[in-house]
mmCIF file of C-alpha atoms and ligand atoms in Angstrom:
data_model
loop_
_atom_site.group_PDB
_atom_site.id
_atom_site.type_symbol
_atom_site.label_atom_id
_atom_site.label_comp_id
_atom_site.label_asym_id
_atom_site.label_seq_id
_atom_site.Cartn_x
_atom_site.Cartn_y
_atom_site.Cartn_z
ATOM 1 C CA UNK A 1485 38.334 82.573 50.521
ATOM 2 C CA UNK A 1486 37.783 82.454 54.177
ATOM 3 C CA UNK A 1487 41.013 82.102 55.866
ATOM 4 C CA UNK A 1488 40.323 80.677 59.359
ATOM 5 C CA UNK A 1489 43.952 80.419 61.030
ATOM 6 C CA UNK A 1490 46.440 83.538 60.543
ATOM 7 C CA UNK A 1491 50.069 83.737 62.026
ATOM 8 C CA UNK A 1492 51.021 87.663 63.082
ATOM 9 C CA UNK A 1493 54.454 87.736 62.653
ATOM 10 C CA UNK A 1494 54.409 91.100 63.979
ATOM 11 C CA UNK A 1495 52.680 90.609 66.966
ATOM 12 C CA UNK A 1496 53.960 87.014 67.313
ATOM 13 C CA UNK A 1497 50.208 85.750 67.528
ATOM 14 C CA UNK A 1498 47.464 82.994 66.624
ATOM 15 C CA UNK A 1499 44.016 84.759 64.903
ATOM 16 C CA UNK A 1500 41.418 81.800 64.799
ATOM 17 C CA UNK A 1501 37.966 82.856 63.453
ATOM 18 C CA UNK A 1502 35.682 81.895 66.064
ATOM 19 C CA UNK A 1503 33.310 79.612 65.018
ATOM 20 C CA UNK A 1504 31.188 79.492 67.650
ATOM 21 C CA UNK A 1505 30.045 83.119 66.329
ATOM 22 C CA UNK A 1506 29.378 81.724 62.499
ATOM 23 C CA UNK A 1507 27.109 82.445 60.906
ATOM 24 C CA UNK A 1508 25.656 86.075 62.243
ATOM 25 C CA UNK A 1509 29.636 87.191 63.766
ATOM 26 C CA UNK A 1510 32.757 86.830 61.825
ATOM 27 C CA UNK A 1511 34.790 87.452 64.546
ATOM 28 C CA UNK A 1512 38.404 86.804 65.548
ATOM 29 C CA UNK A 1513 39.974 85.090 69.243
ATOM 30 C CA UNK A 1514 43.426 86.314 69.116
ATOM 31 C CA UNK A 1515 45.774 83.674 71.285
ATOM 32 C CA UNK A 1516 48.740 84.979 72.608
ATOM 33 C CA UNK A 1517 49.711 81.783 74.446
ATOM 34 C CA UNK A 1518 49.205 78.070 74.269
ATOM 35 C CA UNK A 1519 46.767 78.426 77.088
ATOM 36 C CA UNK A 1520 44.694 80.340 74.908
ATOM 37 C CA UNK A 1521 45.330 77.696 71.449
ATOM 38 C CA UNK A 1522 44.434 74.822 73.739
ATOM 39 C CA UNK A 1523 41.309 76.636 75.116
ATOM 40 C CA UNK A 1524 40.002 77.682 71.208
ATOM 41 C CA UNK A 1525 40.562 73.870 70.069
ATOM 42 C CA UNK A 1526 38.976 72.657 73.590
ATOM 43 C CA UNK A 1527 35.800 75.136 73.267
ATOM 44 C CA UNK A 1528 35.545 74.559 69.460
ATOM 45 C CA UNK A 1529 36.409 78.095 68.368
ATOM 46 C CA UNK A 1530 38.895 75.955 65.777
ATOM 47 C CA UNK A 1531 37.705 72.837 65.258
ATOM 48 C CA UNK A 1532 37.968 70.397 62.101
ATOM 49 C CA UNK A 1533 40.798 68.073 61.705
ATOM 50 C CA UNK A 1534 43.357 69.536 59.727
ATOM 51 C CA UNK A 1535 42.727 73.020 61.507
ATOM 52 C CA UNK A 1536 43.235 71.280 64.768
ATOM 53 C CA UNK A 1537 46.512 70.244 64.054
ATOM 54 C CA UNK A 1538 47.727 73.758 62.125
ATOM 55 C CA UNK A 1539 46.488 75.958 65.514
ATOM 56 C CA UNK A 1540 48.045 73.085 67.860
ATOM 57 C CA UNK A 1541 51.225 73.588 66.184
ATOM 58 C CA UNK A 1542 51.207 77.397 66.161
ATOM 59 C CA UNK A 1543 50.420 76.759 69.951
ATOM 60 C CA UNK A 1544 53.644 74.936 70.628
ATOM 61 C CA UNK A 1545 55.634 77.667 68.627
ATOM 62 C CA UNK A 1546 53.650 80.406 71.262
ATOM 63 C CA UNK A 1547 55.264 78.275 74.184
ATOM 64 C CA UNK A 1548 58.889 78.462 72.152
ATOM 65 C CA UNK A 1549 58.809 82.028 71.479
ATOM 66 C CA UNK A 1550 57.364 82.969 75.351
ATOM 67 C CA UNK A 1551 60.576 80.621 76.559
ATOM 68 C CA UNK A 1552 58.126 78.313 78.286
ATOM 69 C CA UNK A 1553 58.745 74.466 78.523
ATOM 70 C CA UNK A 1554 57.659 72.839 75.239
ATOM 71 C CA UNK A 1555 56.234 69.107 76.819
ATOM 72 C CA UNK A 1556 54.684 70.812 79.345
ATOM 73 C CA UNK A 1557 52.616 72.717 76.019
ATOM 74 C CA UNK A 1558 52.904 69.979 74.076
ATOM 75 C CA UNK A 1559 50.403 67.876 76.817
ATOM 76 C CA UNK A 1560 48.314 70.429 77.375
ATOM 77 C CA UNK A 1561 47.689 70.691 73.833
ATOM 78 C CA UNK A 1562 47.549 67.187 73.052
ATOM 79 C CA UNK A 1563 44.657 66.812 75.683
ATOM 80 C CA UNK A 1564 42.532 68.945 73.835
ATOM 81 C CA UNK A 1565 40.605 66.916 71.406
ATOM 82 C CA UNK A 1566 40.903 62.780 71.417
ATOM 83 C CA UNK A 1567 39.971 61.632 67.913
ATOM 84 C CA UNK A 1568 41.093 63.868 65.126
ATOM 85 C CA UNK A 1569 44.753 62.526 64.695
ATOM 86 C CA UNK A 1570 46.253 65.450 63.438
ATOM 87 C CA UNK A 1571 46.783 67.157 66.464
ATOM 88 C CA UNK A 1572 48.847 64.748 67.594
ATOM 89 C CA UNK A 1573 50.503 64.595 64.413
ATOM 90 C CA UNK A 1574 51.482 68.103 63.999
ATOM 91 C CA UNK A 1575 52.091 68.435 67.586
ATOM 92 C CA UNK A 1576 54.416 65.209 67.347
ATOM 93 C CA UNK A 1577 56.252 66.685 63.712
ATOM 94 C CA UNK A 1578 57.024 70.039 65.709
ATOM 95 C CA UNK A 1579 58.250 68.805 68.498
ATOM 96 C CA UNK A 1580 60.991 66.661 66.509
ATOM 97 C CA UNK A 1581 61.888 69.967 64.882
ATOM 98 C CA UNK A 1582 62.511 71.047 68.394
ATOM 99 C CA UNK A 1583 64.344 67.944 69.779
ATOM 100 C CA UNK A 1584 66.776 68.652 66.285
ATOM 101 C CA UNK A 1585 67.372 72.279 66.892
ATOM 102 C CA UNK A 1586 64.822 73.805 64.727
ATOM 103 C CA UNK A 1587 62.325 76.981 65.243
ATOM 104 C CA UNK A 1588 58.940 75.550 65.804
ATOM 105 C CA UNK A 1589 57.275 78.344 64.346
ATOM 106 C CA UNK A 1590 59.040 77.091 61.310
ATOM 107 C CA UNK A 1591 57.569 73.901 61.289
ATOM 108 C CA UNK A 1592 53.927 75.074 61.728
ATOM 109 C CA UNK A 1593 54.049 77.885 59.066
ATOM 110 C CA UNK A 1594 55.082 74.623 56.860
ATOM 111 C CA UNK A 1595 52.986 72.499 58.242
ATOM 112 C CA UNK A 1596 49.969 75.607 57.405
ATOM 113 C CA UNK A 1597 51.135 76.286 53.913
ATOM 114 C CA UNK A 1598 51.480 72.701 53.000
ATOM 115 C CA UNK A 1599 47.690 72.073 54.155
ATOM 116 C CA UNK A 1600 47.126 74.748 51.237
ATOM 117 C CA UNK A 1601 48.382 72.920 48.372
ATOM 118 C CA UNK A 1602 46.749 69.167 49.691
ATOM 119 C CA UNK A 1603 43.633 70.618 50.270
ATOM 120 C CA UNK A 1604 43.534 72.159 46.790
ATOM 121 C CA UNK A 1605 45.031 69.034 45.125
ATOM 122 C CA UNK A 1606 42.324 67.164 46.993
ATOM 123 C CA UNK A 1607 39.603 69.652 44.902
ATOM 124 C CA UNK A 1608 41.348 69.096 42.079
ATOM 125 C CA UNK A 1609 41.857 65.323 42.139
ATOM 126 C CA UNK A 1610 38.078 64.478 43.304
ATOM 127 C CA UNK A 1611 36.412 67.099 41.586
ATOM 128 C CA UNK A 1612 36.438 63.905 38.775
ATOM 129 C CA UNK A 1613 33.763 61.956 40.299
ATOM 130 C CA UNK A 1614 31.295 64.859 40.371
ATOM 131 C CA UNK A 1615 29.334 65.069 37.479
ATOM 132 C CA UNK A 1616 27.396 68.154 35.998
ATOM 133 C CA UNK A 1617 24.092 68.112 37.672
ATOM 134 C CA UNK A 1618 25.082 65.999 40.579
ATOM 135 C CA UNK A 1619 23.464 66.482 44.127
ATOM 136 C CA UNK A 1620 25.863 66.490 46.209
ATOM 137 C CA UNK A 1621 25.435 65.201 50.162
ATOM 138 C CA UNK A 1622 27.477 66.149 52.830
ATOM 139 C CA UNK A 1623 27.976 66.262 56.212
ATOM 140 C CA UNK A 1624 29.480 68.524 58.511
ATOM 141 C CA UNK A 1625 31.729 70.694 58.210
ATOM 142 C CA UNK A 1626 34.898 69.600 56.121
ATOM 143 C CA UNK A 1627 35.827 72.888 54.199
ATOM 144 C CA UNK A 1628 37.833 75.904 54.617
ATOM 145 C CA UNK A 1629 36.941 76.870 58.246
ATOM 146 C CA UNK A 1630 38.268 73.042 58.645
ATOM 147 C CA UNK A 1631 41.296 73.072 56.983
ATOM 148 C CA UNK A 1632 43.478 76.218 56.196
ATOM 149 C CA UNK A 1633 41.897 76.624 52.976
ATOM 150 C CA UNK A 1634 39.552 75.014 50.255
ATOM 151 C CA UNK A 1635 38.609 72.319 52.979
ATOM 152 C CA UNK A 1636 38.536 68.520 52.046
ATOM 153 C CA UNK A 1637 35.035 67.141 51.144
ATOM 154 C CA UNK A 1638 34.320 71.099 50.181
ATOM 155 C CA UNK A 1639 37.522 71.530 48.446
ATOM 156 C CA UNK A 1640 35.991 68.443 45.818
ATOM 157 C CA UNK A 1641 32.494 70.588 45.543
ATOM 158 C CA UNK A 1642 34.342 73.196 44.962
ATOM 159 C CA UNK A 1643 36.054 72.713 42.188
ATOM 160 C CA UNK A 1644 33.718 71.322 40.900
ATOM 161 C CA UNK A 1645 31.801 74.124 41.107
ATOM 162 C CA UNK A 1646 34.771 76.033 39.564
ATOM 163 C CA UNK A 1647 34.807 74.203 36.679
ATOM 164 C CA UNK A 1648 31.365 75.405 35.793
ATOM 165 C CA UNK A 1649 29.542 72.140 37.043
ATOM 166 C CA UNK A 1650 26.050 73.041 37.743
ATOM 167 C CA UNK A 1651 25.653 71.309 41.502
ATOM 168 C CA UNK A 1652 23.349 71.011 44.269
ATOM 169 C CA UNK A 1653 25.065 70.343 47.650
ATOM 170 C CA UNK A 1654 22.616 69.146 50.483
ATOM 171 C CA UNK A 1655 24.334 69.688 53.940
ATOM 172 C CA UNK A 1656 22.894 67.568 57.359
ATOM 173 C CA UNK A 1657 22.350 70.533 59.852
ATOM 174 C CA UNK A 1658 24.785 68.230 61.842
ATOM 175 C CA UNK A 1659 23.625 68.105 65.777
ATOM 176 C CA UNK A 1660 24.284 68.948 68.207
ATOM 177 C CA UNK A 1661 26.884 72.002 66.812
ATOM 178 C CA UNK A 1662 25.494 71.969 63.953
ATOM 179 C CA UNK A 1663 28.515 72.281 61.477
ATOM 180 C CA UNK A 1664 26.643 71.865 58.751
ATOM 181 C CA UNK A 1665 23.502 74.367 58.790
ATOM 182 C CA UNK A 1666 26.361 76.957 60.705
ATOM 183 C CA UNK A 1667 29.340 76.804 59.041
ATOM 184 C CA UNK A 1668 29.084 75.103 55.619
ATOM 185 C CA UNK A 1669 25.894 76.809 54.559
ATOM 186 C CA UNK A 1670 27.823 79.960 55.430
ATOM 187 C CA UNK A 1671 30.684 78.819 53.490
ATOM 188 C CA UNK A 1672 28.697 77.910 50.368
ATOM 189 C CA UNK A 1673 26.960 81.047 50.838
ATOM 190 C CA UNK A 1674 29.524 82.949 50.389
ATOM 191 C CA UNK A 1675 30.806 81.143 47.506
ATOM 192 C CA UNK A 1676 27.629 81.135 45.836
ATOM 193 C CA UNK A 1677 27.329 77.374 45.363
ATOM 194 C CA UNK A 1678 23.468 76.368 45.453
ATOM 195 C CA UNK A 1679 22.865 74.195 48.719
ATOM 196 C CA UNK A 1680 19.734 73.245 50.712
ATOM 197 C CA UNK A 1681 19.794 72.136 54.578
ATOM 198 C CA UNK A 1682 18.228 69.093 56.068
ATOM 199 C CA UNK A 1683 18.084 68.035 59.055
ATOM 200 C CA UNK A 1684 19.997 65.057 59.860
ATOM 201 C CA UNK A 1685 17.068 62.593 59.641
ATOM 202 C CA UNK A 1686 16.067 63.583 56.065
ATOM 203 C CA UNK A 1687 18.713 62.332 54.481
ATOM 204 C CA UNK A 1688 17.525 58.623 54.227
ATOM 205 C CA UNK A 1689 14.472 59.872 52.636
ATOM 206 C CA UNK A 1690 16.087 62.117 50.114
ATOM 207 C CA UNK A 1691 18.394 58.962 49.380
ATOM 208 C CA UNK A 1692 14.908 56.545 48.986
ATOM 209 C CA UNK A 1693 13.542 59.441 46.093
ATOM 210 C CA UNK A 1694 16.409 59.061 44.034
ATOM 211 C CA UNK A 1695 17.562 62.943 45.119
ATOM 212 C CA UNK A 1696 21.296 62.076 46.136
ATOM 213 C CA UNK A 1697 23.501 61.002 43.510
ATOM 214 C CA UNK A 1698 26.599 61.126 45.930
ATOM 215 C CA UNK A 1699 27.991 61.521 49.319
ATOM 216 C CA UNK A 1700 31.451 63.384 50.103
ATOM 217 C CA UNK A 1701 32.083 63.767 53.732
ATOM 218 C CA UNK A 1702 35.900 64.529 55.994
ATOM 219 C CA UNK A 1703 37.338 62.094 58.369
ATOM 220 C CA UNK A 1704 39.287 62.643 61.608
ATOM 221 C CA UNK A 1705 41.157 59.647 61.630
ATOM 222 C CA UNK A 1706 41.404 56.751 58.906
ATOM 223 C CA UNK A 1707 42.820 53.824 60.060
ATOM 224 C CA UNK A 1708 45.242 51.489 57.604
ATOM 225 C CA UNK A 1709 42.159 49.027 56.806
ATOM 226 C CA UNK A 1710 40.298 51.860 55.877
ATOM 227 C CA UNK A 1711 37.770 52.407 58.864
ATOM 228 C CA UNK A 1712 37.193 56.018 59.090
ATOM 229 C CA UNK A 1713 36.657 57.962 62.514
ATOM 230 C CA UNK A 1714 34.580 60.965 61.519
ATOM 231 C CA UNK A 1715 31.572 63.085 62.245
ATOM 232 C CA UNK A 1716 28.873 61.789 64.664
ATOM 233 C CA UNK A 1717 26.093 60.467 62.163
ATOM 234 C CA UNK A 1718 28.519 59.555 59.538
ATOM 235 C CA UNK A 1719 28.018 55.946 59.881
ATOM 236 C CA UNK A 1720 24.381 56.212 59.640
ATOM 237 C CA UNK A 1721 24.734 58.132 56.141
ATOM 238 C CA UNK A 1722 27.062 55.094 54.964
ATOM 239 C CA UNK A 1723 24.732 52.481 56.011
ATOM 240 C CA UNK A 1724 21.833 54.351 53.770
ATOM 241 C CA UNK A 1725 24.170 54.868 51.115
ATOM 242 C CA UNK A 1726 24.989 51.557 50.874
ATOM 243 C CA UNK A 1727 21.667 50.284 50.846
ATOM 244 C CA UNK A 1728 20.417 52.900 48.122
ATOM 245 C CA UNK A 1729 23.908 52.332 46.283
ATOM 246 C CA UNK A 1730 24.643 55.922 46.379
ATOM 247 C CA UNK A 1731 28.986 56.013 45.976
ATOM 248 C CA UNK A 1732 30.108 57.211 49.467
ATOM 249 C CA UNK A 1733 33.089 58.794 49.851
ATOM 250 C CA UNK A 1734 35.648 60.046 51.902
ATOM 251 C CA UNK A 1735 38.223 62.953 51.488
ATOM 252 C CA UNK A 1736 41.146 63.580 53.544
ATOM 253 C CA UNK A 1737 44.433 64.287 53.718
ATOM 254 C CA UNK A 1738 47.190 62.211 54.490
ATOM 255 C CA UNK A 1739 48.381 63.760 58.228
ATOM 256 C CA UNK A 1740 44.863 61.990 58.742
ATOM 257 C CA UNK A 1741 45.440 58.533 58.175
ATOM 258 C CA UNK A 1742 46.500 56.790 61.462
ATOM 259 C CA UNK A 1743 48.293 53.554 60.308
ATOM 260 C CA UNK A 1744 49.625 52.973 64.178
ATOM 261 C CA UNK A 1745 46.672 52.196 65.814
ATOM 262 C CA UNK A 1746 44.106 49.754 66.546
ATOM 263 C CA UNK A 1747 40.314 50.433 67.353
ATOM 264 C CA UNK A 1748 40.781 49.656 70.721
ATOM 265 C CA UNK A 1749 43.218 52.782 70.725
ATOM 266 C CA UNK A 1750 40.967 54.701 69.638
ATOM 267 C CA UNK A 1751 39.116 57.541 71.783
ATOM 268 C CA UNK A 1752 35.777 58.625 70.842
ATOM 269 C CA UNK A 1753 35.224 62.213 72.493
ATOM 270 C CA UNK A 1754 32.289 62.405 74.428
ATOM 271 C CA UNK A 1755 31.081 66.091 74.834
ATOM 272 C CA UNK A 1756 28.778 67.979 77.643
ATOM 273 C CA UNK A 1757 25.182 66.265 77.485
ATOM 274 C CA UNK A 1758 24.136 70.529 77.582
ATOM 275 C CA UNK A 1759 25.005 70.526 73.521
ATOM 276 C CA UNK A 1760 22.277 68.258 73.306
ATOM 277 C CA UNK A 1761 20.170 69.177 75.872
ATOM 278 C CA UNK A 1762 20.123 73.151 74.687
ATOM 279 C CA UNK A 1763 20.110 74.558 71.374
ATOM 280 C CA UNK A 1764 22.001 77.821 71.783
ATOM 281 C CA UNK A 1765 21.547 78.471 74.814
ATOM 282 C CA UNK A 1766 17.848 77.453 75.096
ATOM 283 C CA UNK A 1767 17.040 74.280 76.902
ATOM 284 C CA UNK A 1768 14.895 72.339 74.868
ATOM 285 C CA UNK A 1769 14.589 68.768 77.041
ATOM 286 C CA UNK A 1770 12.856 68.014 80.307
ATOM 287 C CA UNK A 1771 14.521 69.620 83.495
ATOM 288 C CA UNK A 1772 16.018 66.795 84.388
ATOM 289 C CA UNK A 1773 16.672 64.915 81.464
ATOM 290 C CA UNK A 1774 20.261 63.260 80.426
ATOM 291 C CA UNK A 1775 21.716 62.783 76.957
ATOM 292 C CA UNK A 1776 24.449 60.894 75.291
ATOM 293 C CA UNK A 1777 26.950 63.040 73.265
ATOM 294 C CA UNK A 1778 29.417 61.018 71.272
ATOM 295 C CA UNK A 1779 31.033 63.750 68.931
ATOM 296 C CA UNK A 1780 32.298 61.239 66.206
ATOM 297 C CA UNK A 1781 31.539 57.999 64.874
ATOM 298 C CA UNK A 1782 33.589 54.841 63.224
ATOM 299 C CA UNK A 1783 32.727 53.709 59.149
ATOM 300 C CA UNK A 1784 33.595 49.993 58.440
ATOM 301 C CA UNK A 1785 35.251 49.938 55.041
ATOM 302 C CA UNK A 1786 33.387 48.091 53.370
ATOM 303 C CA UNK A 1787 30.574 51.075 53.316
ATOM 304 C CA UNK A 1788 33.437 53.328 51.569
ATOM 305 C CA UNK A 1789 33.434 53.589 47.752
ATOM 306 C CA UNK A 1790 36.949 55.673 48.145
ATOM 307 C CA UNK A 1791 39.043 58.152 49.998
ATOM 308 C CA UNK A 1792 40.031 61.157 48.163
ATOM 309 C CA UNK A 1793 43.611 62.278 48.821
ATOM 310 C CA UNK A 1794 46.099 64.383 48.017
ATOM 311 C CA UNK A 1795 47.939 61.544 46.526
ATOM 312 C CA UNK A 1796 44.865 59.966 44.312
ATOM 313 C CA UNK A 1797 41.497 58.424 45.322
ATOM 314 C CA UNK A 1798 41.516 54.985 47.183
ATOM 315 C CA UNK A 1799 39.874 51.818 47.963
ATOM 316 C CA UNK A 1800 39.293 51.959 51.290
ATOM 317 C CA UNK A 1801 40.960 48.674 51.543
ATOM 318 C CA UNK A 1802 44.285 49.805 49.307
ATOM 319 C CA UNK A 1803 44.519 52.823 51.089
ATOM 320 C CA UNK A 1804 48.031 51.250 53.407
ATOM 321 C CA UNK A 1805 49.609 51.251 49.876
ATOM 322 C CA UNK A 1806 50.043 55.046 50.054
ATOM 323 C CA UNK A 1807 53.220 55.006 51.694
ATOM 324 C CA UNK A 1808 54.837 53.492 49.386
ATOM 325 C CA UNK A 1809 53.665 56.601 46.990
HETATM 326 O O1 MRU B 3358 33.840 68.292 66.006
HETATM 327 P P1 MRU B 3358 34.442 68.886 64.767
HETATM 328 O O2 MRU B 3358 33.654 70.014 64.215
HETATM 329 O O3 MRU B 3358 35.891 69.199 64.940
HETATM 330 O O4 MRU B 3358 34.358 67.689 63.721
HETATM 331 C C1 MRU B 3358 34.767 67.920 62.396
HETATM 332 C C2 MRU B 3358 34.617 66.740 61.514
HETATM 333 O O5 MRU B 3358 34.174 65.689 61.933
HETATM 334 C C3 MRU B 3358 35.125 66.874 60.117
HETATM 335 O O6 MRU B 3358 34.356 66.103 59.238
HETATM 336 C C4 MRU B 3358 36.581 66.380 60.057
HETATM 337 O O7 MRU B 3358 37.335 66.938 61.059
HETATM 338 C C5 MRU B 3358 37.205 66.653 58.750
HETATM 339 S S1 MRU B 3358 37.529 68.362 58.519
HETATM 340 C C6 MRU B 3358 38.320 68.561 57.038
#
C-alpha cells in the first residue's frame, strides 16, 4: 500500500510523497526542517486531514532534534492549514509531551502508527454497510495518501473490496485540485478496485437514475452536534442524497472530531482564485476574471445517515457520546 509519510531515523528526516506530482510522478519532498513540513502542508504536497496532523507533528520533532525553539515551530506550523483539526491536535498532543519532558519524535511516531490501526479498524468496522454490488460515491480524496495508511472513506471501500465484494466506486474529479480524478483514481488504480470519474456536476444525475446506492466521504473537522467540515462540494452531495434517499455517510477518525468549538470558530480556508482560474497551469477563464475558492464546506447533521469511526458508526447526533467510550 502506498505509504505517503515516512520517518528516516537515519537521516533524522520527513519523506512526504508529493502529491502535487500524482498521478504521472511518484515522487518524494524530503523535509529536513519544519520550514520545509510547514511549506509541504501549506503548498498541498501532504494534504488530507489525518496526514496533516502526522507530518505537522514530525515537523515539531525536526525543530526538537535541530535544538530550535518549539512555539516558535509549533505557530508556524499551526498556520498552515485552518480547517482540518488535526493539525492542531497533533501539534497540541506533542507539544504536551514536550512541556512533560518527553521526545517529540516519540509522540509523532505514536501518533503515525496509531493512525494505522484506526484507519484499518475504520475499513473494518464500515466495510458492514457496503453490500456486494454496491456503487459506491465518493468524494475527494480520503484514503491512504490522506491518512498514513488504508485512508478513511477508502479504508471502508476497501475492505470491502477485500472481502471479495464486487463494487463500483464513482469518485467526483473534485475541483479545483482535483483529489478525486488525481489521487483516488490513482489509488484505486493501483489497488485494482473498479471506479469511474465524474465530474463534480454528474453526480446529481447519477443519483436521479438510481446508479448510487451510497455515499462515503472524509471530514476535516466534526463538530459535537455532528456538523461536518469537509471537502468543498460535500454539502451539495448531502443535499442530493437526501433528496434521492441515498444513506450518506461520513468516516473519520476520532483526532477529527472537534467537540470545543462553535461554528463561529470555525475557519473555512480560502485558497488562490489561480486554482480555479487555471487548470494545471493553463488559464482557462477570461484575462481578467476573479473566482471564489472556498476549499471546504460545512454538512448540517441532519443530512448524515452516520459517521464511521474507529470506535463504531454514529448518529450524527449521538456522536458526543463517544467519549464516554
Ligand atoms: O484540501 P485537502 O485535500 O486537504 O482536503 C481533504 C479532504 O477534504 C478530505 O476529505 C479530509 O481531509 C479527510 S481525509 C481522510
Amino acid at each position: 500500500m502506498l505509504k505517503p509519510i515516512i520517518w528516516d531515523d537515519e537521516k533524522g528526516e520527513l519523506i512526504l510523497i508529493d502529491q502535487r506530482k500524482l498521478p504521472h510522478n511518484l515522487e518524494y519532498f524530503i523535509c529536513k526542517t519544519y520550514e520545509d513540513v510547514a511549506y509541504a502542508i501549506k503548498d498541498m504536497v501532504v494534504r488530507g486531514a489525518p496526514a496533516i496532523g502526522i507530518s505537522a507533528a514530525y515537523g515539531l520533532a525536526l525543530a526538537e532534534i535541530k535544538g530550535e525553539n518549539i512555539y516558535r515551530a509549533y505557530n508556524t506550523l499551526k498556520n498552515t492549514r485552518p480547517t482540518a483539526v488535526n493539525l492542531f491536535w497533533a501539534l497540541d498532543r506533542c507539544l504536551k509531551a514536550y512541556e512533560k519532558g518527553k521526545k517529540i519524535l516519540d509522540e509523532a511516531k505514536k501518533i503515525h502508527n496509531e493512525d494505522i490501526e484506526i484507519c484499518k479498524n475504520i475499513g473494518i468496522i464500515g466495510e458492514k454497510l457496503i453490500n456486494d454490488g454496491d456503487t459506491v460515491l465518493t468524494h475527494c480524496n480520503a484514503g491512504a495518501l490522506a491518512t498514513s495508511a488504508y485512508g478513511t472513506a477508502l479504508s471502508v471501500i476497501r475492505f470491502a473490496h477485500y472481502n471479495g465484494k464486487d463494487i463500483l466506486v464513482i469518485i467526483d474529479e473534485t475541483r479545483p485540485r482535483l483529489q478525486g480524478a488525481k489521487l483516488t483514481a490513482f489509488e484505486l488504480e493501483y489497488e485494482k478496485i473498479p471506479y469511474r470519474i465524474i465530474t463534480d456536476n454528474s453526480a446529481g444525475f447519477l443519483m436521479q437514475k438510481g446508479e448510487i446506492d451510497k455515499i462515503i466521504v472524509g471530514a476535516d473537522r466534526i463538530l459535537r452536534d455532528g456538523t461536518v467540515y469537509n471537502k468543498i462540494g460535500t454539502y451539495s452531495l448531502a443535499v442530493l442524497a437526501n433528496y434521492h434517499n441515498i444513506p450518506f455517510y461520513v468516516a473519520a477518525p476520532i483526532s477529527t472530531l472537534d467537540f470545543y468549538s462553535d461554528e463561529k470558530d470555525i475557519k473555512i480556508e480560502e485558497r488562490s482564485e489561480k486554482e480555479v482560474l487555471y487548470i494545471d497551469n493553463v488559464r482557462i477563464a477570461p484575462k481578467n476574471a476573479k473566482a471564489y475558492n472556498y476549499a471546504f464546506d460545512k454538512t448540517p447533521p441532519e443530512l448524515i445517515t452516520g459517521i464511521i469511526t474507529e470506535k463504531g458508526i454514529f448518529k450524527p447526533n449521538e456522536i458526543s457520546k463517544i467519549v464516554n467510550i
